[in-house]
Amino acid sequence: MPSPTVEVEMISMLKVTLHDGSTVEAEVHGEGPTLLLPVNPRPSEGPQADEIRKLGADPALGRSLIEGLQDAFRVVAFDYEGHVLAFPKPDTLTPANITADLLAVADAAGADRFAYYGYSWLALSGLQLAIRTDRLSALVMGGFPPLGGPYEEMLRVTMATYEMSVSPQAAETSWTSTGSSWTSAESSETSEEIDWSTVEMTLTEPQTRQFVTLYEALQGFDDRAAQARVGCPRLCFVGSADEIEYGERWGDVHVSIAGPVVSRRAELEAFGWDVKVMDGLDHMWAMQAANVLPTLRPWLAAKLEARLPG
């Protein structure tokens, strides 16, 4: 009687040196057209996973995305957000340096051409990448509008967060990471009632200042003029309910993610974007793998001429 065969996933591990000399690990899964995926490939565990589940999110979001894509694509996964939080870059987290970091990952993976998918601030990083290189085979932006982006509003939010991080009351500020999106506990809503006061993570001064540096560098960025510099196939998606109201401590700032995409859909399509609006989903739900993969997977396959099994 023949012995049963067991399929073992072969994972290549890479160590990538970034612009400040720090290093980030990347995992390479599958074969096919290369896709850079800035997500944590390792599921959260223990209390951190429990807190993420309380928010209705997936503590294995990165792993779920990888598993949904690796049968058709060569997925290069790296936790860039986790890296910048562990090794803050308070003076150097600029669009140009982020682009250099993403290209360093592609170089380490031996990918002259590659697609990129990012969500939230990692989506806007993808747009900055696209206007600085001709190596992209496809760009996917989730949870951030390619036109009419809320750069001024996000600077106000990050400045307020920075000021709280250096104040004596900083320890009272609660934050949560749900995967490629740092969101104030006081500014978020989901479809379920959540006691946000139970979710605590204090961000340090260097962690918050690096995002001030990023959004300061983006002031004056003309995302409409930038469209002519994006030369690859492009997709953007948002949840229709992705409207974030920041509280009094953040200056009552309203950050509209869905609004610019919905109101400028015809203009986006004229610029060459494929647009998907996910009905009823907010910022957190629109990033979950169950909602992302049905759009992302077939779109990438069509644009990259990848064969989907079955």
Short mmCIF file of C-alpha atoms in Angstrom, two decimals:
data_model
loop_
_atom_site.label_atom_id
_atom_site.label_comp_id
_atom_site.label_asym_id
_atom_site.label_seq_id
_atom_site.Cartn_x
_atom_site.Cartn_y
_atom_site.Cartn_z
CA MET A 1 0.00 0.00 0.00
CA PRO A 2 1.60 3.32 -1.04
CA SER A 3 2.49 5.83 1.63
CA PRO A 4 0.32 8.94 1.68
CA THR A 5 1.92 12.03 0.24
CA VAL A 6 2.08 15.21 2.23
CA GLU A 7 2.39 18.53 0.47
CA VAL A 8 4.91 20.80 2.17
CA GLU A 9 4.86 24.47 1.29
CA MET A 10 8.30 25.71 0.29
CA ILE A 11 8.96 29.17 1.66
CA SER A 12 11.98 31.26 0.78
CA MET A 13 13.13 33.70 3.43
CA LEU A 14 14.81 36.97 2.55
CA LYS A 15 16.47 39.62 4.68
CA VAL A 16 16.18 43.06 3.14
CA THR A 17 18.25 46.11 4.12
CA LEU A 18 16.16 49.28 4.12
CA HIS A 19 17.05 52.95 3.64
CA ASP A 20 18.07 53.50 7.28
CA GLY A 21 20.22 50.37 7.51
CA SER A 22 17.61 48.35 9.39
CA THR A 23 16.46 45.01 7.99
CA VAL A 24 13.06 43.46 7.38
CA GLU A 25 12.28 39.81 6.69
CA ALA A 26 10.30 38.83 3.63
CA GLU A 27 8.69 35.49 2.84
CA VAL A 28 8.27 34.25 -0.72
CA HIS A 29 5.31 31.93 -1.36
CA GLY A 30 4.18 30.29 -4.58
CA GLU A 31 5.14 30.69 -8.21
CA GLY A 32 3.97 32.95 -11.01
CA PRO A 33 3.97 36.73 -11.53
CA THR A 34 5.50 38.48 -8.54
CA LEU A 35 3.26 40.40 -6.14
CA LEU A 36 4.70 42.55 -3.36
CA LEU A 37 2.37 42.28 -0.38
CA PRO A 38 3.25 44.45 2.66
CA VAL A 39 1.42 42.38 5.27
CA ASN A 40 2.44 40.41 8.34
CA PRO A 41 2.79 36.81 7.10
CA ARG A 42 2.68 35.48 10.65
CA PRO A 43 -0.66 35.35 12.49
CA SER A 44 -0.91 37.31 15.72
CA GLU A 45 -1.13 35.13 18.81
CA GLY A 46 -2.13 35.38 22.44
CA PRO A 47 -3.58 38.60 23.88
CA GLN A 48 -2.85 40.58 20.70
CA ALA A 49 -4.88 38.11 18.63
CA ASP A 50 -7.70 38.23 21.19
CA GLU A 51 -7.85 42.02 20.96
CA ILE A 52 -7.94 41.91 17.15
CA ARG A 53 -10.78 39.36 17.26
CA LYS A 54 -12.72 41.67 19.59
CA LEU A 55 -12.68 44.22 16.78
CA GLY A 56 -14.13 41.66 14.40
CA ALA A 57 -10.87 41.52 12.46
CA ASP A 58 -8.67 38.59 11.42
CA PRO A 59 -5.49 38.11 13.48
CA ALA A 60 -4.17 36.10 10.53
CA LEU A 61 -5.06 38.67 7.87
CA GLY A 62 -1.69 38.55 6.12
CA ARG A 63 -1.62 34.76 6.15
CA SER A 64 -5.17 34.63 4.77
CA LEU A 65 -4.21 36.90 1.88
CA ILE A 66 -1.11 34.87 1.12
CA GLU A 67 -3.04 31.61 1.12
CA GLY A 68 -5.61 33.11 -1.21
CA LEU A 69 -3.00 34.21 -3.75
CA GLN A 70 -0.03 31.86 -3.62
CA ASP A 71 -1.51 29.25 -5.96
CA ALA A 72 -1.40 31.71 -8.86
CA PHE A 73 1.23 34.29 -7.90
CA ARG A 74 4.69 34.53 -6.42
CA VAL A 75 3.80 36.41 -3.27
CA VAL A 76 6.55 38.37 -1.53
CA ALA A 77 5.12 39.16 1.91
CA PHE A 78 6.80 41.48 4.40
CA ASP A 79 5.48 43.28 7.47
CA TYR A 80 6.50 46.81 6.60
CA GLU A 81 4.06 48.44 9.01
CA GLY A 82 5.21 46.21 11.85
CA HIS A 83 8.79 47.02 10.94
CA VAL A 84 8.39 50.81 11.06
CA LEU A 85 6.63 50.51 14.40
CA ALA A 86 9.40 48.31 15.81
CA PHE A 87 12.17 50.41 14.22
CA PRO A 88 10.70 53.91 13.87
CA LYS A 89 12.03 56.32 11.26
CA PRO A 90 10.94 59.64 12.78
CA ASP A 91 12.91 61.82 10.36
CA THR A 92 13.13 59.63 7.27
CA LEU A 93 9.72 58.01 6.61
CA THR A 94 9.26 59.99 3.39
CA PRO A 95 7.62 58.90 0.12
CA ALA A 96 11.02 58.68 -1.58
CA ASN A 97 12.49 56.51 1.17
CA ILE A 98 9.41 54.27 1.32
CA THR A 99 9.77 53.78 -2.44
CA ALA A 100 13.44 52.90 -1.96
CA ASP A 101 12.46 50.33 0.67
CA LEU A 102 9.82 48.72 -1.55
CA LEU A 103 12.27 48.54 -4.45
CA ALA A 104 14.84 46.98 -2.10
CA VAL A 105 12.35 44.22 -1.32
CA ALA A 106 11.73 43.65 -5.03
CA ASP A 107 15.48 43.58 -5.68
CA ALA A 108 16.05 41.04 -2.89
CA ALA A 109 13.32 38.88 -4.42
CA GLY A 110 14.96 39.11 -7.84
CA ALA A 111 11.87 40.76 -9.32
CA ASP A 112 12.60 43.22 -12.11
CA ARG A 113 8.83 43.52 -12.69
CA PHE A 114 6.25 43.14 -9.95
CA ALA A 115 2.74 44.03 -8.90
CA TYR A 116 1.94 45.79 -5.64
CA TYR A 117 -1.10 45.75 -3.31
CA GLY A 118 -1.29 47.97 -0.25
CA TYR A 119 -4.10 49.07 2.06
CA SER A 120 -4.57 52.44 3.79
CA TRP A 121 -1.24 54.31 4.16
CA LEU A 122 0.45 51.40 2.40
CA ALA A 123 -1.89 52.07 -0.52
CA LEU A 124 -0.80 55.70 -0.80
CA SER A 125 2.76 54.36 -0.60
CA GLY A 126 1.95 52.27 -3.67
CA LEU A 127 0.91 55.38 -5.57
CA GLN A 128 4.18 57.05 -4.62
CA LEU A 129 6.00 53.94 -5.81
CA ALA A 130 4.13 53.92 -9.12
CA ILE A 131 5.12 57.50 -9.99
CA ARG A 132 8.77 56.82 -9.19
CA THR A 133 9.45 53.58 -11.08
CA ASP A 134 8.53 51.88 -14.34
CA ARG A 135 8.94 48.41 -12.82
CA LEU A 136 5.32 47.98 -11.71
CA SER A 137 3.23 45.47 -13.65
CA ALA A 138 0.07 46.39 -11.71
CA LEU A 139 -0.98 48.60 -8.78
CA VAL A 140 -3.81 47.94 -6.34
CA MET A 141 -4.81 50.58 -3.78
CA GLY A 142 -7.26 49.62 -1.06
CA GLY A 143 -8.68 51.95 1.57
CA PHE A 144 -7.17 55.17 0.20
CA PRO A 145 -8.39 57.27 -2.75
CA PRO A 146 -6.02 57.78 -5.72
CA LEU A 147 -7.72 61.13 -6.36
CA GLY A 148 -8.67 63.66 -3.70
CA GLY A 149 -6.69 61.89 -1.01
CA PRO A 150 -7.13 63.27 2.54
CA TYR A 151 -3.50 64.29 2.95
CA GLU A 152 -4.24 67.51 4.84
CA GLU A 153 -6.70 65.80 7.16
CA MET A 154 -4.28 62.97 7.91
CA LEU A 155 -1.55 65.47 8.77
CA ARG A 156 -3.90 67.06 11.29
CA VAL A 157 -4.70 63.65 12.78
CA THR A 158 -1.07 62.54 12.95
CA MET A 159 0.01 65.89 14.43
CA ALA A 160 -2.62 65.53 17.15
CA THR A 161 -1.50 61.97 17.79
CA TYR A 162 2.11 63.08 18.00
CA GLU A 163 1.23 65.80 20.49
CA MET A 164 -0.59 63.25 22.63
CA SER A 165 2.37 60.89 22.50
CA VAL A 166 4.63 63.52 24.09
CA SER A 167 2.08 64.73 26.65
CA PRO A 168 1.80 63.45 30.24
CA GLN A 169 -1.60 61.98 29.30
CA ALA A 170 -0.11 59.90 26.46
CA ALA A 171 -0.66 56.66 28.35
CA GLU A 172 -4.42 57.30 28.21
CA THR A 173 -4.47 57.20 24.41
CA SER A 174 -5.64 53.83 23.10
CA TRP A 175 -4.75 52.58 19.64
CA THR A 176 -5.13 49.35 17.77
CA SER A 177 -3.51 47.79 14.73
CA THR A 178 -5.88 45.80 12.54
CA GLY A 179 -3.41 45.16 9.74
CA SER A 180 -2.11 47.97 7.54
CA SER A 181 -4.24 50.53 9.32
CA TRP A 182 -3.53 52.35 12.57
CA THR A 183 -6.79 53.71 13.88
CA SER A 184 -7.69 55.56 17.04
CA ALA A 185 -9.97 53.64 19.34
CA GLU A 186 -12.08 56.78 19.68
CA SER A 187 -12.41 57.32 15.94
CA SER A 188 -13.46 53.94 14.62
CA GLU A 189 -16.74 52.15 14.17
CA THR A 190 -17.63 48.66 13.07
CA SER A 191 -20.94 46.94 12.46
CA GLU A 192 -20.88 45.59 16.01
CA GLU A 193 -20.81 47.38 19.36
CA ILE A 194 -17.27 47.24 20.74
CA ASP A 195 -15.93 48.51 24.05
CA TRP A 196 -13.00 50.43 22.57
CA SER A 197 -11.70 51.30 26.04
CA THR A 198 -10.51 47.70 26.39
CA VAL A 199 -8.12 48.04 23.43
CA GLU A 200 -4.91 49.69 24.48
CA MET A 201 -1.61 50.35 22.79
CA THR A 202 0.42 53.45 23.49
CA LEU A 203 2.44 54.77 20.57
CA THR A 204 5.78 56.36 21.33
CA GLU A 205 7.01 59.74 20.17
CA PRO A 206 9.27 58.30 17.41
CA GLN A 207 6.44 56.05 16.18
CA THR A 208 4.00 58.92 15.83
CA ARG A 209 6.53 61.44 14.52
CA GLN A 210 7.43 59.25 11.56
CA PHE A 211 3.85 59.52 10.28
CA VAL A 212 3.94 63.28 10.76
CA THR A 213 7.08 63.22 8.62
CA LEU A 214 5.25 61.20 5.96
CA TYR A 215 2.17 63.42 5.76
CA GLU A 216 4.21 66.62 5.94
CA ALA A 217 6.11 65.42 2.88
CA LEU A 218 2.78 64.81 1.10
CA GLN A 219 1.42 68.32 1.63
CA GLY A 220 1.10 69.91 -1.78
CA PHE A 221 1.16 66.54 -3.55
CA ASP A 222 -1.05 66.86 -6.63
CA ASP A 223 -2.58 63.41 -7.02
CA ARG A 224 -4.49 64.51 -10.12
CA ALA A 225 -1.33 65.61 -11.93
CA ALA A 226 0.35 62.40 -10.77
CA GLN A 227 -2.10 60.22 -12.71
CA ALA A 228 -0.20 60.71 -15.96
CA ARG A 229 2.88 59.19 -14.32
CA VAL A 230 1.21 55.89 -13.46
CA GLY A 231 1.94 53.63 -16.38
CA CYS A 232 0.63 50.25 -15.25
CA PRO A 233 -2.84 48.68 -14.89
CA ARG A 234 -4.44 49.99 -11.71
CA LEU A 235 -7.30 49.09 -9.38
CA CYS A 236 -8.67 50.93 -6.37
CA PHE A 237 -11.29 49.71 -3.93
CA VAL A 238 -12.97 51.13 -0.84
CA GLY A 239 -15.83 50.30 1.46
CA SER A 240 -18.82 52.55 0.84
CA ALA A 241 -18.99 53.30 4.59
CA ASP A 242 -15.31 54.22 4.91
CA GLU A 243 -15.80 57.61 6.55
CA ILE A 244 -13.77 58.15 9.72
CA GLU A 245 -14.77 60.69 12.36
CA TYR A 246 -11.93 61.57 14.71
CA GLY A 247 -12.92 62.86 18.14
CA GLU A 248 -12.37 66.11 19.95
CA ARG A 249 -8.78 65.35 20.91
CA TRP A 250 -8.00 65.07 17.20
CA GLY A 251 -9.73 68.33 16.38
CA ASP A 252 -12.95 66.65 15.21
CA VAL A 253 -11.35 65.80 11.88
CA HIS A 254 -13.41 63.95 9.28
CA VAL A 255 -11.33 61.69 7.02
CA SER A 256 -13.24 60.67 3.91
CA ILE A 257 -11.93 57.57 2.16
CA ALA A 258 -15.03 56.47 0.27
CA GLY A 259 -16.24 59.93 -0.68
CA PRO A 260 -13.53 60.86 -3.21
CA VAL A 261 -13.73 57.46 -4.90
CA VAL A 262 -17.52 57.53 -5.22
CA SER A 263 -17.75 61.16 -6.32
CA ARG A 264 -14.82 60.96 -8.75
CA ARG A 265 -15.42 57.48 -10.08
CA ALA A 266 -15.89 58.62 -13.69
CA GLU A 267 -12.72 60.68 -13.51
CA LEU A 268 -10.78 57.79 -12.01
CA GLU A 269 -11.98 55.47 -14.75
CA ALA A 270 -11.01 58.05 -17.37
CA PHE A 271 -7.50 57.99 -15.91
CA GLY A 272 -7.41 54.21 -16.35
CA TRP A 273 -8.44 52.99 -12.90
CA ASP A 274 -10.71 50.03 -12.34
CA VAL A 275 -12.89 50.95 -9.38
CA LYS A 276 -14.66 48.76 -6.83
CA VAL A 277 -16.90 50.11 -4.08
CA MET A 278 -17.76 47.49 -1.45
CA ASP A 279 -21.31 48.17 -0.30
CA GLY A 280 -21.73 48.84 3.40
CA LEU A 281 -18.15 48.12 4.45
CA ASP A 282 -16.07 50.43 6.62
CA HIS A 283 -12.29 50.80 6.74
CA MET A 284 -11.71 47.70 8.82
CA TRP A 285 -14.11 45.36 7.03
CA ALA A 286 -12.98 46.35 3.54
CA MET A 287 -9.45 45.13 4.32
CA GLN A 288 -10.47 41.63 5.41
CA ALA A 289 -9.35 38.81 3.14
CA ALA A 290 -12.88 37.48 2.59
CA ASN A 291 -13.81 40.84 1.06
CA VAL A 292 -10.51 41.60 -0.71
CA LEU A 293 -9.73 38.31 -2.45
CA PRO A 294 -12.88 38.05 -4.64
CA THR A 295 -11.86 41.35 -6.25
CA LEU A 296 -8.07 41.23 -6.03
CA ARG A 297 -7.45 37.68 -7.22
CA PRO A 298 -9.30 37.68 -10.58
CA TRP A 299 -8.24 41.25 -11.37
CA LEU A 300 -4.55 40.45 -10.88
CA ALA A 301 -4.90 37.23 -12.84
CA ALA A 302 -6.40 39.09 -15.79
CA LYS A 303 -3.85 41.91 -15.77
CA LEU A 304 -0.81 39.69 -15.17
CA GLU A 305 -2.03 36.85 -17.40
CA ALA A 306 -1.76 34.41 -14.53
CA ARG A 307 -3.57 31.07 -14.61
CA LEU A 308 -6.03 30.49 -11.81
CA PRO A 309 -6.34 26.83 -10.75
CA GLY A 310 -9.67 25.23 -11.60
#
